Amino acid sequence: MSDIASRVKAIIVEKLGVDESEVTPEASFTNDLGADSLDTVELIMEFEKEFNVAIPDDQAETIGTVGQAIDYLEKNVK
Amino acid sequence: MEFKRVVVTGLGALTPIGNTVSEYWNALLNGVSGAAFIKSFDTTHFKTKFACEVKNFDADAFLGRKDARKLDPFVQYALYSTEEAVKDAGLDFDKLDTSRIGVIWGSGIGGLKTFLDEVVNFAKGDGTPRFNPFFIPKMIADIAPGHISIKYGLRGPNFTTVSACASSNNSLIDAFTYIRLGRANMFISGGSEAIINEAGIGGFNAMHALSTRNDDPATASRPFDLDRDGFVAGEGAGTIILEELEHAKARGAKIYAEMMGGGMSADAYHMTAPHPEGLGAALVMKAALEDANMQPSDIDYVNVHGTSTPIGDPQEVKAIQQAYGDELYRINISSTKSMTGHLLGAAGAVEAIAAILAVQNDIVPPTINHFTDDPSFDPRINFTFNKAQKRVVRAAQSNGFGFGGHNASVIFKKYEE
């Protein structure tokens, strides 16, 4: 697992209070991990802070699963 | 139209001197002080270094870490005392019409800690607004009754009353009035406050409102004592279940007392100073008696606002003299803030609980920390100094006065068929 992937998973475990085993690449924040719309916004903000990137709203809307978050960050984090 | 009768069928308390109603009541009767040096933040640069904090409250254990994180302490406290009250009242909401059960809650300020943390975080940044999406819904003063309704599925009237230190007297009066008018069968009412943080203590210190007796915190809250030097900040929550009498009887509920009335008034005088002659405070006591259709001769105990400030206590004494006349020398008065500190928007709720339990148990909790008489007070007044006093308490009145000149007062009486 990449460094980015493990840090993303740690944030999700912390913020959503879920077990690490549930945080699979296919897992949807809202459907599988119990996030509501505000939780999702908070997650995106935590990713921005952790990786020092700005994720535009139109991009943020495309990030709905753990795998999508990892992919986006791996492509955009310098 | 004929008014419905309103009774108290459940109580819950989270206070600086006890985390349940029975712990709180025992501490009140034993004259326990809740004041100690502040543990929740570094007070090095603060004029006041002590307060009445809630002790041994574990929000993560109560709510789970995920939910606790999204709730300001004033909401965590509200949910905690309400859980006790719901259990105490034996409520099974699956068997009740939840569209006829509401929540009216008092909070003077709301999520001050949340506001402080988020603004500090912004100020430390580069100007980019990175506010947490939970900032606003965590902070707003109305969110406590919102969360209570979500937890229990209660779809009746739901809002917060905000009148500073009279807030939860106002919530009780609103709940009482709606039940009386037949608009609901039951309310979860009361209030909560959590301002013991840098902004709360610093803000009240700036007003010279707080005691600075740092060499002896436990005796700092000394209402009606000659050497009183300000109030002691408190925090916590009190929940009172108010229910329409026939509804309560139909489900075989235990009845603590009957709520008889509530009065409201304004000083129309100054932003923070009470009217020097106690004008608004006298009016509100009289208004509550009138609303209850009772006379001063029907009341045996007044739980006074009595914050231990140099100017607040004398005006309340003047006000009681105006409202009660010579009956004042027959009754007991006491300020339980001498033990709990001042819970601000939750004060009315926890003090109403003290009044209700005084009525139920025929014992008056004391005004502790009395050392020196203030010669300006009539010595015939029984302030219940230092020790609880047993007496028949047929009915009790409880006062709350808030910055802004808001006054609200409630009356409870022994329940009789």
Tab-separated table of C-alpha atoms in Angstrom:
chain	number	residue	atom	x	y	z
A	1	MET	CA	0.000	0.000	0.000
A	2	SER	CA	1.325	3.410	-0.958
A	3	ASP	CA	2.088	6.063	1.622
A	4	ILE	CA	-0.788	8.168	0.305
A	5	ALA	CA	-3.218	5.252	0.556
A	6	SER	CA	-2.328	4.514	4.157
A	7	ARG	CA	-2.650	8.184	5.169
A	8	VAL	CA	-6.041	8.451	3.388
A	9	LYS	CA	-7.267	5.362	5.208
A	10	ALA	CA	-6.073	6.683	8.557
A	11	ILE	CA	-8.043	9.919	8.029
A	12	ILE	CA	-11.188	7.997	7.108
A	13	VAL	CA	-10.888	5.714	10.138
A	14	GLU	CA	-10.415	8.739	12.381
A	15	LYS	CA	-13.164	10.952	10.982
A	16	LEU	CA	-15.856	8.376	10.282
A	17	GLY	CA	-15.129	6.193	13.285
A	18	VAL	CA	-15.091	3.018	11.160
A	19	ASP	CA	-12.940	-0.081	11.401
A	20	GLU	CA	-9.873	-0.137	9.161
A	21	SER	CA	-11.032	-3.401	7.582
A	22	GLU	CA	-14.110	-1.621	6.175
A	23	VAL	CA	-11.996	0.950	4.351
A	24	THR	CA	-11.597	-0.962	1.096
A	25	PRO	CA	-10.949	0.785	-2.255
A	26	GLU	CA	-14.531	0.106	-3.407
A	27	ALA	CA	-16.118	1.399	-0.213
A	28	SER	CA	-18.407	4.389	-0.760
A	29	PHE	CA	-18.232	7.113	1.902
A	30	THR	CA	-21.997	7.533	2.014
A	31	ASN	CA	-23.313	4.062	1.158
A	32	ASP	CA	-20.796	1.883	2.985
A	33	LEU	CA	-19.054	3.997	5.597
A	34	GLY	CA	-22.006	5.916	7.076
A	35	ALA	CA	-20.921	9.398	6.012
A	36	ASP	CA	-23.491	12.152	5.489
A	37	SER	CA	-22.974	15.154	3.209
A	38	LEU	CA	-21.184	17.158	5.913
A	39	ASP	CA	-18.891	14.234	6.748
A	40	THR	CA	-17.911	14.038	3.087
A	41	VAL	CA	-17.061	17.743	2.949
A	42	GLU	CA	-14.998	17.335	6.107
A	43	LEU	CA	-13.110	14.384	4.619
A	44	ILE	CA	-12.170	16.381	1.527
A	45	MET	CA	-10.945	19.212	3.750
A	46	GLU	CA	-8.859	16.795	5.781
A	47	PHE	CA	-7.284	15.428	2.577
A	48	GLU	CA	-6.466	18.995	1.505
A	49	LYS	CA	-4.838	19.716	4.846
A	50	GLU	CA	-2.932	16.424	5.077
A	51	PHE	CA	-1.565	16.584	1.530
A	52	ASN	CA	-1.373	20.375	1.165
A	53	VAL	CA	-3.492	20.468	-1.987
A	54	ALA	CA	-6.590	22.405	-2.998
A	55	ILE	CA	-9.336	20.144	-4.330
A	56	PRO	CA	-11.795	22.223	-6.425
A	57	ASP	CA	-15.487	21.593	-5.737
A	58	ASP	CA	-16.121	20.088	-9.184
A	59	GLN	CA	-13.311	17.595	-8.561
A	60	ALA	CA	-14.456	16.912	-5.000
A	61	GLU	CA	-17.834	15.834	-6.353
A	62	THR	CA	-16.177	13.004	-8.274
A	63	ILE	CA	-14.588	11.564	-5.121
A	64	GLY	CA	-17.128	9.192	-3.618
A	65	THR	CA	-15.111	6.111	-2.707
A	66	VAL	CA	-11.890	5.354	-0.890
A	67	GLY	CA	-10.239	4.303	-4.165
A	68	GLN	CA	-11.304	7.484	-5.952
A	69	ALA	CA	-9.771	9.573	-3.174
A	70	ILE	CA	-6.489	7.664	-3.332
A	71	ASP	CA	-6.359	7.882	-7.149
A	72	TYR	CA	-7.043	11.609	-7.150
A	73	LEU	CA	-4.406	12.317	-4.520
A	74	GLU	CA	-1.779	10.097	-6.116
A	75	LYS	CA	-2.213	12.055	-9.352
A	76	ASN	CA	-2.334	15.519	-7.798
A	77	VAL	CA	-0.023	15.476	-4.799
A	78	LYS	CA	3.450	16.646	-5.719
B	1	MET	CA	-61.138	27.593	27.470
B	2	GLU	CA	-60.071	25.561	30.432
B	3	PHE	CA	-56.355	25.246	31.069
B	4	LYS	CA	-54.816	21.783	31.238
B	5	ARG	CA	-52.828	20.938	34.346
B	6	VAL	CA	-49.091	20.329	33.932
B	7	VAL	CA	-47.019	17.981	36.070
B	8	VAL	CA	-43.352	17.063	36.369
B	9	THR	CA	-42.797	13.394	35.551
B	10	GLY	CA	-39.068	13.075	34.939
B	11	LEU	CA	-35.789	14.712	35.964
B	12	GLY	CA	-32.187	14.562	34.765
B	13	ALA	CA	-29.138	16.505	35.908
B	14	LEU	CA	-25.478	16.838	34.989
B	15	THR	CA	-23.962	19.390	37.357
B	16	PRO	CA	-20.639	20.439	38.910
B	17	ILE	CA	-21.707	18.672	42.141
B	18	GLY	CA	-23.230	15.496	40.729
B	19	ASN	CA	-23.805	13.755	37.415
B	20	THR	CA	-27.256	12.370	38.257
B	21	VAL	CA	-30.284	13.867	40.005
B	22	SER	CA	-29.687	11.837	43.168
B	23	GLU	CA	-25.996	12.778	43.326
B	24	TYR	CA	-26.911	16.414	42.710
B	25	TRP	CA	-29.653	16.454	45.358
B	26	ASN	CA	-27.480	14.755	47.985
B	27	ALA	CA	-24.667	17.222	47.301
B	28	LEU	CA	-27.120	20.135	47.630
B	29	LEU	CA	-28.371	18.874	50.986
B	30	ASN	CA	-24.834	18.277	52.210
B	31	GLY	CA	-23.617	21.714	51.176
B	32	VAL	CA	-20.967	20.532	48.712
B	33	SER	CA	-19.075	23.177	46.723
B	34	GLY	CA	-18.441	22.378	43.053
B	35	ALA	CA	-15.715	24.996	42.636
B	36	ALA	CA	-12.086	24.092	41.961
B	37	PHE	CA	-9.181	25.206	39.815
B	38	ILE	CA	-9.987	24.972	36.120
B	39	LYS	CA	-8.663	21.815	34.482
B	40	SER	CA	-9.861	22.308	30.912
B	41	PHE	CA	-7.440	25.081	29.897
B	42	ASP	CA	-4.321	26.929	31.061
B	43	THR	CA	-5.403	29.833	33.315
B	44	THR	CA	-1.924	31.330	33.814
B	45	HIS	CA	-2.900	34.680	32.324
B	46	PHE	CA	-6.500	34.749	33.592
B	47	LYS	CA	-7.717	36.800	36.546
B	48	THR	CA	-9.997	33.970	37.642
B	49	LYS	CA	-8.419	30.530	37.772
B	50	PHE	CA	-11.333	28.473	39.068
B	51	ALA	CA	-14.874	27.494	38.145
B	52	CYS	CA	-17.513	24.852	38.792
B	53	GLU	CA	-16.672	22.338	36.092
B	54	VAL	CA	-18.553	19.120	35.372
B	55	LYS	CA	-16.423	16.233	36.632
B	56	ASN	CA	-15.798	12.725	35.268
B	57	PHE	CA	-17.942	13.234	32.173
B	58	ASP	CA	-16.651	11.060	29.327
B	59	ALA	CA	-18.297	12.195	26.093
B	60	ASP	CA	-16.589	9.496	23.992
B	61	ALA	CA	-17.846	6.744	26.296
B	62	PHE	CA	-21.365	8.211	26.317
B	63	LEU	CA	-21.743	9.041	22.618
B	64	GLY	CA	-18.974	7.206	20.791
B	65	ARG	CA	-16.040	9.156	19.433
B	66	LYS	CA	-17.556	9.765	16.008
B	67	ASP	CA	-20.689	11.477	17.343
B	68	ALA	CA	-18.995	13.167	20.302
B	69	ARG	CA	-16.680	14.971	17.878
B	70	LYS	CA	-19.639	16.570	16.096
B	71	LEU	CA	-21.307	17.873	19.242
B	72	ASP	CA	-20.319	20.890	21.297
B	73	PRO	CA	-20.162	20.166	25.043
B	74	PHE	CA	-23.437	22.057	25.619
B	75	VAL	CA	-25.181	19.473	23.390
B	76	GLN	CA	-23.331	16.530	24.903
B	77	TYR	CA	-24.519	17.687	28.332
B	78	ALA	CA	-28.090	18.128	27.068
B	79	LEU	CA	-28.229	14.578	25.697
B	80	TYR	CA	-26.754	13.186	28.902
B	81	SER	CA	-29.191	14.753	31.369
B	82	THR	CA	-32.078	14.031	28.997
B	83	GLU	CA	-31.231	10.334	28.841
B	84	GLU	CA	-31.549	10.200	32.624
B	85	ALA	CA	-34.860	12.092	32.578
B	86	VAL	CA	-36.385	9.919	29.838
B	87	LYS	CA	-35.460	6.801	31.789
B	88	ASP	CA	-36.689	8.341	35.040
B	89	ALA	CA	-40.059	9.175	33.472
B	90	GLY	CA	-40.389	5.611	32.174
B	91	LEU	CA	-41.046	6.854	28.647
B	92	ASP	CA	-41.517	4.385	25.819
B	93	PHE	CA	-41.872	6.661	22.800
B	94	ASP	CA	-43.007	3.779	20.576
B	95	LYS	CA	-46.247	3.740	22.554
B	96	LEU	CA	-46.836	7.514	22.553
B	97	ASP	CA	-47.967	10.038	19.933
B	98	THR	CA	-44.599	11.592	19.228
B	99	SER	CA	-46.151	14.356	17.100
B	100	ARG	CA	-47.549	15.678	20.392
B	101	ILE	CA	-44.226	15.608	22.259
B	102	GLY	CA	-41.792	18.496	21.819
B	103	VAL	CA	-38.490	19.784	23.073
B	104	ILE	CA	-38.039	23.355	24.332
B	105	TRP	CA	-34.535	23.948	25.583
B	106	GLY	CA	-32.627	26.875	27.069
B	107	SER	CA	-29.083	27.909	26.349
B	108	GLY	CA	-27.692	31.362	26.951
B	109	ILE	CA	-24.814	31.187	24.495
B	110	GLY	CA	-24.674	27.854	22.656
B	111	GLY	CA	-21.447	26.369	21.331
B	112	LEU	CA	-18.901	28.909	22.518
B	113	LYS	CA	-16.049	26.377	22.551
B	114	THR	CA	-16.773	25.421	18.958
B	115	PHE	CA	-16.869	29.078	17.919
B	116	LEU	CA	-13.603	29.791	19.711
B	117	ASP	CA	-11.758	26.813	18.194
B	118	GLU	CA	-12.905	27.517	14.647
B	119	VAL	CA	-12.134	31.236	14.728
B	120	VAL	CA	-8.717	30.644	16.297
B	121	ASN	CA	-8.013	28.098	13.578
B	122	PHE	CA	-8.967	30.625	10.899
B	123	ALA	CA	-6.925	33.393	12.497
B	124	LYS	CA	-3.835	31.180	12.543
B	125	GLY	CA	-4.145	30.445	8.809
B	126	ASP	CA	-3.300	32.470	5.719
B	127	GLY	CA	-6.770	33.933	5.246
B	128	THR	CA	-8.113	30.955	3.313
B	129	PRO	CA	-11.440	30.014	4.912
B	130	ARG	CA	-11.071	26.419	6.010
B	131	PHE	CA	-13.995	26.250	8.377
B	132	ASN	CA	-15.124	22.804	9.375
B	133	PRO	CA	-18.501	21.927	7.819
B	134	PHE	CA	-19.756	21.115	11.321
B	135	PHE	CA	-18.801	24.569	12.634
B	136	ILE	CA	-22.218	26.190	12.279
B	137	PRO	CA	-24.469	23.196	13.109
B	138	LYS	CA	-22.268	22.385	16.100
B	139	MET	CA	-22.355	25.924	17.472
B	140	ILE	CA	-25.891	27.250	17.009
B	141	ALA	CA	-27.872	27.542	20.226
B	142	ASP	CA	-30.916	25.721	18.827
B	143	ILE	CA	-29.041	22.536	17.979
B	144	ALA	CA	-29.453	20.907	21.409
B	145	PRO	CA	-33.231	20.400	21.135
B	146	GLY	CA	-32.662	19.403	17.507
B	147	HIS	CA	-30.402	16.545	18.574
B	148	ILE	CA	-32.767	15.500	21.368
B	149	SER	CA	-35.631	15.277	18.849
B	150	ILE	CA	-33.501	13.243	16.428
B	151	LYS	CA	-32.411	10.805	19.126
B	152	TYR	CA	-35.957	10.103	20.362
B	153	GLY	CA	-38.019	10.806	17.216
B	154	LEU	CA	-40.027	13.633	18.777
B	155	ARG	CA	-41.917	15.676	16.170
B	156	GLY	CA	-43.731	18.228	18.332
B	157	PRO	CA	-42.693	21.893	18.741
B	158	ASN	CA	-38.933	22.247	18.951
B	159	PHE	CA	-36.793	25.310	19.660
B	160	THR	CA	-34.350	27.015	21.993
B	161	THR	CA	-35.082	29.943	24.271
B	162	VAL	CA	-32.241	32.455	24.636
B	163	SER	CA	-32.409	34.977	27.476
B	164	ALA	CA	-28.933	34.644	29.019
B	165	CYS	CA	-29.210	33.378	32.590
B	166	ALA	CA	-33.006	33.223	32.441
B	167	SER	CA	-32.961	30.973	29.334
B	168	SER	CA	-34.095	27.742	30.901
B	169	ASN	CA	-36.736	29.404	33.051
B	170	ASN	CA	-38.085	30.670	29.748
B	171	SER	CA	-37.943	27.184	28.227
B	172	LEU	CA	-39.917	25.768	31.163
B	173	ILE	CA	-42.502	28.541	30.899
B	174	ASP	CA	-42.938	28.023	27.159
B	175	ALA	CA	-43.281	24.258	27.555
B	176	PHE	CA	-45.731	24.734	30.426
B	177	THR	CA	-47.811	27.226	28.462
B	178	TYR	CA	-48.087	25.070	25.333
B	179	ILE	CA	-49.209	22.070	27.378
B	180	ARG	CA	-51.620	24.219	29.350
B	181	LEU	CA	-53.175	25.435	26.097
B	182	GLY	CA	-53.489	21.884	24.772
B	183	ARG	CA	-50.893	22.331	22.028
B	184	ALA	CA	-48.819	19.318	23.105
B	185	ASN	CA	-48.996	16.421	25.578
B	186	MET	CA	-45.451	16.557	26.819
B	187	PHE	CA	-42.196	18.472	26.564
B	188	ILE	CA	-38.631	17.607	27.272
B	189	SER	CA	-37.509	20.924	28.714
B	190	GLY	CA	-34.589	22.399	30.618
B	191	GLY	CA	-31.300	23.810	29.480
B	192	SER	CA	-27.567	23.380	29.123
B	193	GLU	CA	-24.467	25.547	29.028
B	194	ALA	CA	-20.740	24.964	28.564
B	195	ILE	CA	-18.726	28.190	28.644
B	196	ILE	CA	-15.781	27.243	30.831
B	197	ASN	CA	-13.141	27.949	28.207
B	198	GLU	CA	-10.811	30.838	27.397
B	199	ALA	CA	-13.529	32.929	25.737
B	200	GLY	CA	-16.122	32.422	28.457
B	201	ILE	CA	-13.884	33.029	31.457
B	202	GLY	CA	-11.956	35.824	29.695
B	203	GLY	CA	-15.165	37.495	28.585
B	204	PHE	CA	-16.841	37.444	31.990
B	205	ASN	CA	-13.558	38.468	33.644
B	206	ALA	CA	-13.426	41.513	31.393
B	207	MET	CA	-16.830	42.540	32.748
B	208	HIS	CA	-15.589	42.140	36.346
B	209	ALA	CA	-18.464	39.723	36.805
B	210	LEU	CA	-16.513	36.745	38.191
B	211	SER	CA	-15.162	36.137	41.664
B	212	THR	CA	-11.359	36.322	41.762
B	213	ARG	CA	-10.973	34.514	45.086
B	214	ASN	CA	-8.151	32.366	43.725
B	215	ASP	CA	-6.796	31.604	47.211
B	216	ASP	CA	-10.019	29.799	48.171
B	217	PRO	CA	-12.128	28.672	45.206
B	218	ALA	CA	-14.407	26.382	47.222
B	219	THR	CA	-15.847	29.319	49.192
B	220	ALA	CA	-15.807	31.855	46.342
B	221	SER	CA	-19.516	31.633	45.561
B	222	ARG	CA	-20.989	33.275	48.645
B	223	PRO	CA	-24.366	34.795	47.828
B	224	PHE	CA	-25.647	37.389	50.309
B	225	ASP	CA	-22.368	37.338	52.280
B	226	LEU	CA	-20.776	40.707	53.000
B	227	ASP	CA	-17.600	39.664	51.161
B	228	ARG	CA	-19.192	38.301	47.975
B	229	ASP	CA	-17.065	39.401	45.026
B	230	GLY	CA	-18.688	38.018	41.893
B	231	PHE	CA	-20.201	34.848	40.488
B	232	VAL	CA	-18.434	31.549	39.887
B	233	ALA	CA	-18.884	30.144	36.398
B	234	GLY	CA	-20.618	26.785	36.232
B	235	GLU	CA	-21.625	24.384	33.474
B	236	GLY	CA	-23.895	21.422	32.916
B	237	ALA	CA	-27.483	20.579	32.074
B	238	GLY	CA	-30.843	19.967	33.651
B	239	THR	CA	-33.783	18.171	32.048
B	240	ILE	CA	-37.372	18.403	33.263
B	241	ILE	CA	-40.164	16.388	31.660
B	242	LEU	CA	-43.383	18.384	31.750
B	243	GLU	CA	-46.546	16.462	30.974
B	244	GLU	CA	-50.257	17.095	30.753
B	245	LEU	CA	-51.841	15.637	33.897
B	246	GLU	CA	-54.351	13.270	32.258
B	247	HIS	CA	-51.662	12.016	29.873
B	248	ALA	CA	-49.404	11.312	32.839
B	249	LYS	CA	-52.170	9.534	34.755
B	250	ALA	CA	-53.143	7.435	31.749
B	251	ARG	CA	-49.671	5.957	31.517
B	252	GLY	CA	-49.308	5.583	35.293
B	253	ALA	CA	-46.453	8.074	35.536
B	254	LYS	CA	-44.736	9.023	38.770
B	255	ILE	CA	-45.508	12.684	39.550
B	256	TYR	CA	-42.915	14.822	41.320
B	257	ALA	CA	-44.886	18.057	41.531
B	258	GLU	CA	-47.288	20.272	39.625
B	259	MET	CA	-46.027	23.255	37.677
B	260	MET	CA	-48.382	26.088	38.557
B	261	GLY	CA	-47.175	29.094	36.633
B	262	GLY	CA	-44.466	31.230	35.171
B	263	GLY	CA	-43.825	34.938	34.975
B	264	MET	CA	-41.706	36.997	32.607
B	265	SER	CA	-40.596	40.619	32.677
B	266	ALA	CA	-37.826	42.971	31.586
B	267	ASP	CA	-35.840	45.517	33.579
B	268	ALA	CA	-35.698	47.988	30.673
B	269	TYR	CA	-32.781	49.575	32.491
B	270	HIS	CA	-29.227	48.546	31.507
B	271	MET	CA	-27.400	46.017	29.333
B	272	THR	CA	-25.977	44.056	32.266
B	273	ALA	CA	-26.727	45.823	35.573
B	274	PRO	CA	-29.976	44.855	37.274
B	275	HIS	CA	-32.465	47.591	38.126
B	276	PRO	CA	-31.179	49.027	41.451
B	277	GLU	CA	-34.596	48.868	43.102
B	278	GLY	CA	-35.311	45.369	41.800
B	279	LEU	CA	-38.196	46.608	39.703
B	280	GLY	CA	-38.147	43.920	36.997
B	281	ALA	CA	-37.369	41.181	39.510
B	282	ALA	CA	-40.315	42.164	41.727
B	283	LEU	CA	-42.582	42.298	38.699
B	284	VAL	CA	-41.582	38.831	37.550
B	285	MET	CA	-42.187	37.216	40.942
B	286	LYS	CA	-45.608	38.825	41.130
B	287	ALA	CA	-46.360	37.843	37.539
B	288	ALA	CA	-45.523	34.193	38.258
B	289	LEU	CA	-47.739	34.190	41.357
B	290	GLU	CA	-50.576	35.719	39.373
B	291	ASP	CA	-50.134	33.210	36.548
B	292	ALA	CA	-50.244	30.407	39.127
B	293	ASN	CA	-53.289	31.990	40.801
B	294	MET	CA	-51.369	31.868	44.087
B	295	GLN	CA	-50.482	34.288	46.879
B	296	PRO	CA	-47.145	34.802	48.673
B	297	SER	CA	-48.811	33.011	51.621
B	298	ASP	CA	-48.991	29.843	49.465
B	299	ILE	CA	-45.203	29.717	48.897
B	300	ASP	CA	-42.738	28.319	51.449
B	301	TYR	CA	-39.430	28.516	49.574
B	302	VAL	CA	-37.860	30.753	46.937
B	303	ASN	CA	-34.786	29.478	45.097
B	304	VAL	CA	-33.352	32.883	44.296
B	305	HIS	CA	-31.163	33.873	41.386
B	306	GLY	CA	-28.525	34.985	43.983
B	307	THR	CA	-25.340	34.935	41.916
B	308	SER	CA	-22.993	36.288	44.620
B	309	THR	CA	-22.316	39.571	42.846
B	310	PRO	CA	-22.072	42.820	44.836
B	311	ILE	CA	-24.918	44.536	42.969
B	312	GLY	CA	-27.125	41.598	41.946
B	313	ASP	CA	-27.923	40.140	45.354
B	314	PRO	CA	-29.200	43.369	47.025
B	315	GLN	CA	-31.591	44.172	44.199
B	316	GLU	CA	-33.084	40.680	44.435
B	317	VAL	CA	-33.610	41.101	48.189
B	318	LYS	CA	-35.396	44.398	47.504
B	319	ALA	CA	-37.483	42.668	44.872
B	320	ILE	CA	-38.530	39.823	47.171
B	321	GLN	CA	-39.466	42.347	49.831
B	322	GLN	CA	-41.718	44.083	47.315
B	323	ALA	CA	-43.278	40.851	46.060
B	324	TYR	CA	-43.695	39.054	49.389
B	325	GLY	CA	-44.128	41.810	51.959
B	326	ASP	CA	-44.180	40.414	55.502
B	327	GLU	CA	-44.621	36.874	54.139
B	328	LEU	CA	-40.899	37.051	53.378
B	329	TYR	CA	-40.099	36.495	57.066
B	330	ARG	CA	-42.064	33.231	57.076
B	331	ILE	CA	-40.449	31.586	54.054
B	332	ASN	CA	-36.992	30.194	53.327
B	333	ILE	CA	-34.909	31.566	50.516
B	334	SER	CA	-31.627	30.074	49.308
B	335	SER	CA	-29.143	30.341	46.480
B	336	THR	CA	-27.952	26.922	45.364
B	337	LYS	CA	-25.430	28.756	43.157
B	338	SER	CA	-23.333	28.847	46.324
B	339	MET	CA	-22.697	25.149	45.542
B	340	THR	CA	-23.148	24.723	41.783
B	341	GLY	CA	-21.764	28.041	40.627
B	342	HIS	CA	-23.731	29.851	37.966
B	343	LEU	CA	-24.814	27.561	35.140
B	344	LEU	CA	-26.081	30.551	33.113
B	345	GLY	CA	-28.534	29.203	30.536
B	346	ALA	CA	-28.815	25.936	32.478
B	347	ALA	CA	-29.244	27.645	35.866
B	348	GLY	CA	-33.023	27.858	35.649
B	349	ALA	CA	-33.299	24.142	34.902
B	350	VAL	CA	-31.024	22.827	37.642
B	351	GLU	CA	-32.504	25.280	40.144
B	352	ALA	CA	-36.048	24.309	39.187
B	353	ILE	CA	-35.006	20.717	39.944
B	354	ALA	CA	-33.813	21.873	43.383
B	355	ALA	CA	-37.162	23.622	43.935
B	356	ILE	CA	-39.147	20.567	42.761
B	357	LEU	CA	-37.199	18.242	45.055
B	358	ALA	CA	-37.582	20.691	47.965
B	359	VAL	CA	-41.345	20.541	47.416
B	360	GLN	CA	-41.299	16.760	47.141
B	361	ASN	CA	-39.044	16.139	50.145
B	362	ASP	CA	-39.893	19.025	52.507
B	363	ILE	CA	-36.324	20.189	52.889
B	364	VAL	CA	-34.653	23.403	51.702
B	365	PRO	CA	-31.092	23.214	50.337
B	366	PRO	CA	-28.755	25.792	51.861
B	367	THR	CA	-26.888	28.920	50.794
B	368	ILE	CA	-23.384	27.773	51.727
B	369	ASN	CA	-20.205	29.809	52.239
B	370	HIS	CA	-21.774	32.269	54.626
B	371	PHE	CA	-19.198	33.884	56.892
B	372	THR	CA	-20.199	37.498	57.505
B	373	ASP	CA	-23.668	39.039	57.548
B	374	ASP	CA	-24.274	41.916	55.180
B	375	PRO	CA	-25.795	44.569	57.468
B	376	SER	CA	-27.791	46.004	54.575
B	377	PHE	CA	-30.069	42.926	54.587
B	378	ASP	CA	-33.003	42.643	56.984
B	379	PRO	CA	-31.876	40.104	59.641
B	380	ARG	CA	-35.392	38.629	59.753
B	381	ILE	CA	-34.854	37.076	56.296
B	382	ASN	CA	-34.054	33.360	56.425
B	383	PHE	CA	-31.365	32.814	53.773
B	384	THR	CA	-30.932	29.141	54.827
B	385	PHE	CA	-27.268	29.840	55.472
B	386	ASN	CA	-24.816	26.943	55.505
B	387	LYS	CA	-27.171	24.056	56.450
B	388	ALA	CA	-30.227	22.578	54.785
B	389	GLN	CA	-33.451	23.177	56.736
B	390	LYS	CA	-36.361	20.780	57.080
B	391	ARG	CA	-39.779	22.377	56.769
B	392	VAL	CA	-43.009	21.702	54.961
B	393	VAL	CA	-42.586	23.094	51.440
B	394	ARG	CA	-46.072	23.295	49.940
B	395	ALA	CA	-44.821	25.254	46.954
B	396	ALA	CA	-41.609	26.839	45.735
B	397	GLN	CA	-40.711	29.663	43.385
B	398	SER	CA	-37.466	29.781	41.368
B	399	ASN	CA	-36.056	32.966	39.837
B	400	GLY	CA	-33.748	33.594	36.890
B	401	PHE	CA	-32.433	36.963	35.699
B	402	GLY	CA	-30.295	37.456	32.607
B	403	PHE	CA	-28.034	40.048	31.013
B	404	GLY	CA	-30.268	42.165	28.846
B	405	GLY	CA	-32.631	42.608	31.768
B	406	HIS	CA	-34.601	39.394	31.108
B	407	ASN	CA	-36.422	38.011	34.120
B	408	ALA	CA	-38.334	34.729	34.345
B	409	SER	CA	-39.710	32.913	37.373
B	410	VAL	CA	-41.467	29.567	37.816
B	411	ILE	CA	-43.615	28.006	40.542
B	412	PHE	CA	-44.016	24.331	41.510
B	413	LYS	CA	-46.442	22.919	44.081
B	414	LYS	CA	-47.062	19.572	45.712
B	415	TYR	CA	-49.274	17.513	43.457
B	416	GLU	CA	-52.766	16.883	44.770
B	417	GLU	CA	-55.578	15.105	42.897
